[in-house]
PDB file of C-alpha atoms in Angstrom:
ATOM      1  CA  UNK A   1      15.734   3.306  -5.816  1.00 74.00           C
ATOM      2  CA  UNK A   2      15.668   6.899  -4.765  1.00 84.00           C
ATOM      3  CA  UNK A   3      16.428   9.498  -7.393  1.00 92.00           C
ATOM      4  CA  UNK A   4      16.425  13.278  -7.699  1.00 96.00           C
ATOM      5  CA  UNK A   5      15.994  14.977 -11.074  1.00 97.00           C
ATOM      6  CA  UNK A   6      16.744  18.595 -11.843  1.00 97.00           C
ATOM      7  CA  UNK A   7      15.961  19.220 -15.494  1.00 96.00           C
ATOM      8  CA  UNK A   8      17.247  22.797 -15.774  1.00 95.00           C
ATOM      9  CA  UNK A   9      21.033  22.855 -16.157  1.00 94.00           C
ATOM     10  CA  UNK A  10      21.047  26.664 -16.277  1.00 95.00           C
ATOM     11  CA  UNK A  11      18.621  29.488 -15.603  1.00 95.00           C
ATOM     12  CA  UNK A  12      18.708  33.259 -15.967  1.00 96.00           C
ATOM     13  CA  UNK A  13      16.621  35.704 -13.962  1.00 97.00           C
ATOM     14  CA  UNK A  14      16.474  39.471 -13.823  1.00 97.00           C
ATOM     15  CA  UNK A  15      17.399  41.073 -10.524  1.00 97.00           C
ATOM     16  CA  UNK A  16      14.352  41.600  -8.251  1.00 97.00           C
ATOM     17  CA  UNK A  17      12.249  39.065 -10.130  1.00 97.00           C
ATOM     18  CA  UNK A  18      11.147  35.670  -8.827  1.00 98.00           C
ATOM     19  CA  UNK A  19      12.489  32.387 -10.181  1.00 98.00           C
ATOM     20  CA  UNK A  20      11.459  28.746  -9.812  1.00 98.00           C
ATOM     21  CA  UNK A  21      13.984  25.919  -9.861  1.00 98.00           C
ATOM     22  CA  UNK A  22      12.491  22.522 -10.611  1.00 98.00           C
ATOM     23  CA  UNK A  23      13.065  19.294  -8.720  1.00 98.00           C
ATOM     24  CA  UNK A  24      11.316  15.950  -9.005  1.00 98.00           C
ATOM     25  CA  UNK A  25      12.061  12.934  -6.881  1.00 96.00           C
ATOM     26  CA  UNK A  26      11.380   9.252  -6.745  1.00 95.00           C
ATOM     27  CA  UNK A  27      11.205   7.098  -3.640  1.00 91.00           C
ATOM     28  CA  UNK A  28       9.138   4.235  -2.299  1.00 89.00           C
ATOM     29  CA  UNK A  29       9.675   5.289   1.321  1.00 87.00           C
ATOM     30  CA  UNK A  30       6.631   7.133   2.724  1.00 88.00           C
ATOM     31  CA  UNK A  31       8.896   9.046   5.105  1.00 87.00           C
ATOM     32  CA  UNK A  32      11.523  11.286   3.548  1.00 90.00           C
ATOM     33  CA  UNK A  33      12.969  14.758   3.671  1.00 91.00           C
ATOM     34  CA  UNK A  34      13.698  17.141   0.836  1.00 94.00           C
ATOM     35  CA  UNK A  35      16.431  19.773   0.960  1.00 94.00           C
ATOM     36  CA  UNK A  36      17.713  22.606  -1.155  1.00 97.00           C
ATOM     37  CA  UNK A  37      21.317  23.754  -0.996  1.00 97.00           C
ATOM     38  CA  UNK A  38      23.140  26.654  -2.625  1.00 97.00           C
ATOM     39  CA  UNK A  39      26.726  26.259  -3.768  1.00 97.00           C
ATOM     40  CA  UNK A  40      28.543  29.493  -4.687  1.00 95.00           C
ATOM     41  CA  UNK A  41      31.731  29.353  -6.721  1.00 92.00           C
ATOM     42  CA  UNK A  42      33.693  29.024  -3.476  1.00 89.00           C
ATOM     43  CA  UNK A  43      32.376  25.459  -3.207  1.00 89.00           C
ATOM     44  CA  UNK A  44      30.739  25.427   0.202  1.00 89.00           C
ATOM     45  CA  UNK A  45      27.227  23.979   0.343  1.00 93.00           C
ATOM     46  CA  UNK A  46      24.774  26.276   2.100  1.00 95.00           C
ATOM     47  CA  UNK A  47      21.509  24.860   3.442  1.00 94.00           C
ATOM     48  CA  UNK A  48      18.455  26.842   2.290  1.00 96.00           C
ATOM     49  CA  UNK A  49      15.225  25.042   3.115  1.00 95.00           C
ATOM     50  CA  UNK A  50      13.761  21.710   4.216  1.00 93.00           C
ATOM     51  CA  UNK A  51      10.417  19.968   3.618  1.00 93.00           C
ATOM     52  CA  UNK A  52       9.362  16.781   5.361  1.00 90.00           C
ATOM     53  CA  UNK A  53       7.127  14.327   3.553  1.00 91.00           C
ATOM     54  CA  UNK A  54       4.441  14.610   6.240  1.00 91.00           C
ATOM     55  CA  UNK A  55       4.522  18.391   6.449  1.00 90.00           C
ATOM     56  CA  UNK A  56       1.127  19.787   5.509  1.00 89.00           C
ATOM     57  CA  UNK A  57       2.328  23.252   4.619  1.00 93.00           C
ATOM     58  CA  UNK A  58       4.956  24.366   2.157  1.00 95.00           C
ATOM     59  CA  UNK A  59       8.206  25.380   3.837  1.00 94.00           C
ATOM     60  CA  UNK A  60       9.347  28.994   3.721  1.00 95.00           C
ATOM     61  CA  UNK A  61      12.616  30.624   4.826  1.00 95.00           C
ATOM     62  CA  UNK A  62      12.833  34.317   4.090  1.00 97.00           C
ATOM     63  CA  UNK A  63      12.962  34.759   0.305  1.00 97.00           C
ATOM     64  CA  UNK A  64      12.985  30.998  -0.239  1.00 98.00           C
ATOM     65  CA  UNK A  65       9.879  28.856  -0.427  1.00 97.00           C
ATOM     66  CA  UNK A  66       9.402  25.257  -1.420  1.00 97.00           C
ATOM     67  CA  UNK A  67       6.458  24.359  -3.645  1.00 96.00           C
ATOM     68  CA  UNK A  68       5.817  20.801  -2.457  1.00 96.00           C
ATOM     69  CA  UNK A  69       3.441  18.738  -4.595  1.00 96.00           C
ATOM     70  CA  UNK A  70       3.521  15.271  -3.094  1.00 94.00           C
ATOM     71  CA  UNK A  71       1.277  13.549  -5.637  1.00 94.00           C
ATOM     72  CA  UNK A  72       3.444  14.809  -8.466  1.00 96.00           C
ATOM     73  CA  UNK A  73       6.635  14.095  -6.480  1.00 96.00           C
ATOM     74  CA  UNK A  74       7.941  17.576  -7.057  1.00 97.00           C
ATOM     75  CA  UNK A  75       9.676  19.993  -4.703  1.00 97.00           C
ATOM     76  CA  UNK A  76      10.392  23.188  -6.598  1.00 98.00           C
ATOM     77  CA  UNK A  77      12.372  26.016  -5.023  1.00 98.00           C
ATOM     78  CA  UNK A  78      11.007  29.513  -5.455  1.00 98.00           C
ATOM     79  CA  UNK A  79      13.343  32.458  -4.870  1.00 98.00           C
ATOM     80  CA  UNK A  80      11.535  35.776  -4.639  1.00 96.00           C
ATOM     81  CA  UNK A  81      13.101  39.170  -5.329  1.00 96.00           C
ATOM     82  CA  UNK A  82      16.326  37.748  -6.778  1.00 97.00           C
ATOM     83  CA  UNK A  83      19.584  39.386  -5.800  1.00 97.00           C
ATOM     84  CA  UNK A  84      22.959  39.361  -7.552  1.00 97.00           C
ATOM     85  CA  UNK A  85      24.319  37.285  -4.668  1.00 96.00           C
ATOM     86  CA  UNK A  86      21.860  34.519  -5.545  1.00 97.00           C
ATOM     87  CA  UNK A  87      23.977  33.606  -8.572  1.00 97.00           C
ATOM     88  CA  UNK A  88      25.190  30.096  -7.737  1.00 97.00           C
ATOM     89  CA  UNK A  89      24.561  26.402  -8.304  1.00 97.00           C
ATOM     90  CA  UNK A  90      21.442  25.052  -6.565  1.00 98.00           C
ATOM     91  CA  UNK A  91      21.017  21.431  -5.537  1.00 98.00           C
ATOM     92  CA  UNK A  92      17.908  19.545  -4.574  1.00 97.00           C
ATOM     93  CA  UNK A  93      18.527  16.586  -2.256  1.00 95.00           C
ATOM     94  CA  UNK A  94      16.545  13.850  -0.540  1.00 93.00           C
ATOM     95  CA  UNK A  95      17.033  11.787   2.547  1.00 90.00           C
ATOM     96  CA  UNK A  96      14.912   8.711   3.146  1.00 76.00           C
ATOM     97  CA  UNK A  97      13.566   8.482   6.651  1.00 67.00           C
ATOM     98  CA  UNK A  98      11.497   5.813   8.297  1.00 55.00           C
ATOM     99  CA  UNK A  99      13.642   3.082   9.758  1.00 48.00           C
ATOM    100  CA  UNK A 100      16.649   3.929   7.642  1.00 58.00           C
ATOM    101  CA  UNK A 101      18.246   5.985  10.386  1.00 66.00           C
ATOM    102  CA  UNK A 102      20.669   7.602   8.017  1.00 73.00           C
ATOM    103  CA  UNK A 103      21.808  11.084   7.227  1.00 78.00           C
ATOM    104  CA  UNK A 104      22.756  10.060   3.673  1.00 87.00           C
ATOM    105  CA  UNK A 105      21.635  12.572   1.059  1.00 91.00           C
ATOM    106  CA  UNK A 106      20.945  11.863  -2.609  1.00 93.00           C
ATOM    107  CA  UNK A 107      21.560  14.921  -4.765  1.00 96.00           C
ATOM    108  CA  UNK A 108      20.265  16.065  -8.115  1.00 97.00           C
ATOM    109  CA  UNK A 109      22.603  17.281 -10.840  1.00 96.00           C
ATOM    110  CA  UNK A 110      22.081  20.897  -9.918  1.00 97.00           C
ATOM    111  CA  UNK A 111      20.861  24.070 -11.632  1.00 97.00           C
ATOM    112  CA  UNK A 112      23.145  27.035 -12.267  1.00 97.00           C
ATOM    113  CA  UNK A 113      21.315  30.287 -11.630  1.00 98.00           C
ATOM    114  CA  UNK A 114      22.583  33.576 -13.047  1.00 97.00           C
ATOM    115  CA  UNK A 115      20.994  36.797 -11.820  1.00 97.00           C
ATOM    116  CA  UNK A 116      21.253  39.670 -14.307  1.00 97.00           C
ATOM    117  CA  UNK A 117      21.497  43.271 -13.062  1.00 95.00           C
TER     118      UNK A 117
ATOM    119  CA  UNK B   1      29.840  28.085  17.185  1.00 70.00           C
ATOM    120  CA  UNK B   2      32.594  27.320  14.730  1.00 79.00           C
ATOM    121  CA  UNK B   3      31.475  25.677  11.501  1.00 92.00           C
ATOM    122  CA  UNK B   4      32.688  22.485   9.904  1.00 95.00           C
ATOM    123  CA  UNK B   5      36.356  22.670   9.003  1.00 96.00           C
ATOM    124  CA  UNK B   6      38.187  20.625   6.425  1.00 97.00           C
ATOM    125  CA  UNK B   7      41.902  20.341   5.937  1.00 97.00           C
ATOM    126  CA  UNK B   8      43.708  20.746   3.728  1.00 97.00           C
ATOM    127  CA  UNK B   9      41.689  22.983   1.438  1.00 96.00           C
ATOM    128  CA  UNK B  10      43.729  22.158  -1.636  1.00 97.00           C
ATOM    129  CA  UNK B  11      45.877  19.167  -2.446  1.00 96.00           C
ATOM    130  CA  UNK B  12      47.867  18.056  -5.463  1.00 98.00           C
ATOM    131  CA  UNK B  13      48.989  14.446  -5.702  1.00 97.00           C
ATOM    132  CA  UNK B  14      50.250  12.120  -8.402  1.00 97.00           C
ATOM    133  CA  UNK B  15      48.788   8.831  -9.525  1.00 97.00           C
ATOM    134  CA  UNK B  16      49.532   5.932  -7.225  1.00 97.00           C
ATOM    135  CA  UNK B  17      49.977   8.056  -4.118  1.00 98.00           C
ATOM    136  CA  UNK B  18      47.632   8.025  -1.176  1.00 98.00           C
ATOM    137  CA  UNK B  19      45.929  10.933   0.548  1.00 98.00           C
ATOM    138  CA  UNK B  20      44.218  11.619   3.872  1.00 98.00           C
ATOM    139  CA  UNK B  21      41.583  14.309   4.263  1.00 98.00           C
ATOM    140  CA  UNK B  22      40.331  15.580   7.586  1.00 98.00           C
ATOM    141  CA  UNK B  23      36.969  16.894   8.732  1.00 97.00           C
ATOM    142  CA  UNK B  24      36.213  18.515  12.088  1.00 97.00           C
ATOM    143  CA  UNK B  25      32.471  18.709  12.728  1.00 95.00           C
ATOM    144  CA  UNK B  26      30.568  21.369  14.591  1.00 94.00           C
ATOM    145  CA  UNK B  27      30.983  20.898  18.324  1.00 93.00           C
ATOM    146  CA  UNK B  28      28.416  18.435  19.639  1.00 91.00           C
ATOM    147  CA  UNK B  29      27.687  16.902  16.235  1.00 92.00           C
ATOM    148  CA  UNK B  30      28.167  13.144  16.196  1.00 92.00           C
ATOM    149  CA  UNK B  31      27.289  12.359  12.574  1.00 92.00           C
ATOM    150  CA  UNK B  32      29.761  13.017   9.750  1.00 94.00           C
ATOM    151  CA  UNK B  33      29.126  12.245   6.098  1.00 94.00           C
ATOM    152  CA  UNK B  34      31.489  12.509   3.145  1.00 96.00           C
ATOM    153  CA  UNK B  35      30.639  13.331  -0.467  1.00 97.00           C
ATOM    154  CA  UNK B  36      32.622  13.449  -3.681  1.00 98.00           C
ATOM    155  CA  UNK B  37      31.732  16.108  -6.238  1.00 97.00           C
ATOM    156  CA  UNK B  38      32.913  15.894  -9.849  1.00 96.00           C
ATOM    157  CA  UNK B  39      31.640  17.664 -12.975  1.00 92.00           C
ATOM    158  CA  UNK B  40      30.706  14.347 -14.577  1.00 90.00           C
ATOM    159  CA  UNK B  41      29.138  12.425 -11.698  1.00 92.00           C
ATOM    160  CA  UNK B  42      27.876  15.286  -9.573  1.00 93.00           C
ATOM    161  CA  UNK B  43      27.613  14.821  -5.826  1.00 95.00           C
ATOM    162  CA  UNK B  44      27.971  11.250  -4.667  1.00 96.00           C
ATOM    163  CA  UNK B  45      27.741   9.884  -1.150  1.00 94.00           C
ATOM    164  CA  UNK B  46      30.907   8.235   0.113  1.00 96.00           C
ATOM    165  CA  UNK B  47      30.256   7.211   3.702  1.00 92.00           C
ATOM    166  CA  UNK B  48      28.637   8.196   6.945  1.00 93.00           C
ATOM    167  CA  UNK B  49      29.910   7.847  10.494  1.00 93.00           C
ATOM    168  CA  UNK B  50      28.096   8.143  13.771  1.00 92.00           C
ATOM    169  CA  UNK B  51      29.766   7.713  17.150  1.00 91.00           C
ATOM    170  CA  UNK B  52      32.867   6.140  15.569  1.00 93.00           C
ATOM    171  CA  UNK B  53      30.840   3.577  13.594  1.00 93.00           C
ATOM    172  CA  UNK B  54      30.407   3.535   9.838  1.00 93.00           C
ATOM    173  CA  UNK B  55      26.654   3.544   9.321  1.00 89.00           C
ATOM    174  CA  UNK B  56      26.458   3.694   5.577  1.00 88.00           C
ATOM    175  CA  UNK B  57      28.775   3.391   2.601  1.00 92.00           C
ATOM    176  CA  UNK B  58      28.335   4.549  -0.971  1.00 92.00           C
ATOM    177  CA  UNK B  59      29.249   2.698  -4.126  1.00 93.00           C
ATOM    178  CA  UNK B  60      32.972   3.387  -4.182  1.00 96.00           C
ATOM    179  CA  UNK B  61      35.921   0.989  -4.459  1.00 96.00           C
ATOM    180  CA  UNK B  62      37.782  -0.226  -1.414  1.00 95.00           C
ATOM    181  CA  UNK B  63      40.536   2.327  -2.090  1.00 97.00           C
ATOM    182  CA  UNK B  64      38.244   4.799  -0.344  1.00 97.00           C
ATOM    183  CA  UNK B  65      38.112   4.364   3.400  1.00 97.00           C
ATOM    184  CA  UNK B  66      37.363   6.451   6.414  1.00 97.00           C
ATOM    185  CA  UNK B  67      37.140   6.538  10.150  1.00 97.00           C
ATOM    186  CA  UNK B  68      35.794   8.639  12.958  1.00 97.00           C
ATOM    187  CA  UNK B  69      37.504   9.384  16.222  1.00 97.00           C
ATOM    188  CA  UNK B  70      36.045   9.672  19.715  1.00 95.00           C
ATOM    189  CA  UNK B  71      35.924  13.483  19.385  1.00 94.00           C
ATOM    190  CA  UNK B  72      33.801  13.023  16.210  1.00 94.00           C
ATOM    191  CA  UNK B  73      36.563  14.251  13.903  1.00 97.00           C
ATOM    192  CA  UNK B  74      36.669  12.166  10.767  1.00 97.00           C
ATOM    193  CA  UNK B  75      39.282  11.297   8.204  1.00 98.00           C
ATOM    194  CA  UNK B  76      38.962   9.766   4.797  1.00 97.00           C
ATOM    195  CA  UNK B  77      41.759   8.052   2.972  1.00 98.00           C
ATOM    196  CA  UNK B  78      42.169   7.310  -0.697  1.00 97.00           C
ATOM    197  CA  UNK B  79      44.927   4.889  -1.635  1.00 95.00           C
ATOM    198  CA  UNK B  80      46.498   4.307  -5.052  1.00 96.00           C
ATOM    199  CA  UNK B  81      45.134   7.544  -6.454  1.00 97.00           C
ATOM    200  CA  UNK B  82      43.727   7.612  -9.974  1.00 97.00           C
ATOM    201  CA  UNK B  83      43.165  10.608 -12.242  1.00 97.00           C
ATOM    202  CA  UNK B  84      39.414  10.151 -11.782  1.00 96.00           C
ATOM    203  CA  UNK B  85      39.735  10.782  -8.064  1.00 97.00           C
ATOM    204  CA  UNK B  86      40.272  14.470  -8.796  1.00 98.00           C
ATOM    205  CA  UNK B  87      37.278  16.087  -7.160  1.00 97.00           C
ATOM    206  CA  UNK B  88      35.940  18.351  -4.458  1.00 97.00           C
ATOM    207  CA  UNK B  89      35.502  16.297  -1.287  1.00 98.00           C
ATOM    208  CA  UNK B  90      32.862  17.666   1.038  1.00 96.00           C
ATOM    209  CA  UNK B  91      32.027  16.619   4.534  1.00 96.00           C
ATOM    210  CA  UNK B  92      28.863  17.425   6.433  1.00 94.00           C
ATOM    211  CA  UNK B  93      28.065  17.136  10.117  1.00 93.00           C
ATOM    212  CA  UNK B  94      24.803  16.988  12.006  1.00 89.00           C
ATOM    213  CA  UNK B  95      23.804  16.260  15.600  1.00 86.00           C
ATOM    214  CA  UNK B  96      22.275  12.930  14.581  1.00 78.00           C
ATOM    215  CA  UNK B  97      20.486  11.579  11.514  1.00 70.00           C
ATOM    216  CA  UNK B  98      17.832  14.234  11.433  1.00 71.00           C
ATOM    217  CA  UNK B  99      18.126  17.811  10.306  1.00 68.00           C
ATOM    218  CA  UNK B 100      20.170  19.153   7.481  1.00 77.00           C
ATOM    219  CA  UNK B 101      23.866  18.563   7.082  1.00 83.00           C
ATOM    220  CA  UNK B 102      26.181  21.460   7.798  1.00 90.00           C
ATOM    221  CA  UNK B 103      28.800  21.324   5.111  1.00 94.00           C
ATOM    222  CA  UNK B 104      32.424  22.292   5.312  1.00 95.00           C
ATOM    223  CA  UNK B 105      34.270  24.295   2.628  1.00 94.00           C
ATOM    224  CA  UNK B 106      35.596  21.136   0.982  1.00 96.00           C
ATOM    225  CA  UNK B 107      39.006  19.825  -0.006  1.00 97.00           C
ATOM    226  CA  UNK B 108      39.853  20.164  -3.667  1.00 97.00           C
ATOM    227  CA  UNK B 109      42.030  17.216  -4.685  1.00 98.00           C
ATOM    228  CA  UNK B 110      43.874  17.236  -7.978  1.00 98.00           C
ATOM    229  CA  UNK B 111      45.555  14.038  -9.141  1.00 97.00           C
ATOM    230  CA  UNK B 112      48.216  14.456 -11.825  1.00 96.00           C
TER     231      UNK B 112
END
């Protein structure tokens, strides 16, 4: 069964520094997608970055990059130059692809990030 | 383009009542998924609709149901509310099964 594990319930980072949020996953499907979302205290889930299982290069979106290590089944999010507005809950999620034809996402438990001024 | 909208944003009900939540997807999006978020269980998948058909259902009791209309708007219904149904209910839309879900602001349901 597919599973997403985020082992860091809470993290602190100094403003302007980089931070890595960990995510490991488990699936038997060779085709899958990995997502990171940000959830501020307002509750809305904001899409940050996506990595497909067949993508050769690590995904990047502005200050966000995804450190994808397929053999280790990890998909860590790296936020560079942290800003106060980055303080939020961060979720790693997976969608199995292949013949599943589904948009269903499986989420990890989340990591709360606090950026200190 | 307007984002995903959910109504109402906040709701207070008592045990035993029923509730209907609404989700309007981004224009042109045909897939709508629903998730329940609680502090204890985290984010759990409820169901997914595509072109008025339920494509997938999570592990929730039959009290939870949903539907999708021809304009892709979706509703979910919870009957015989229990205290444990208190949660943030999020819906997400996407053009099809690929791509990331665009989430709405959520409906926060409190059951007293």
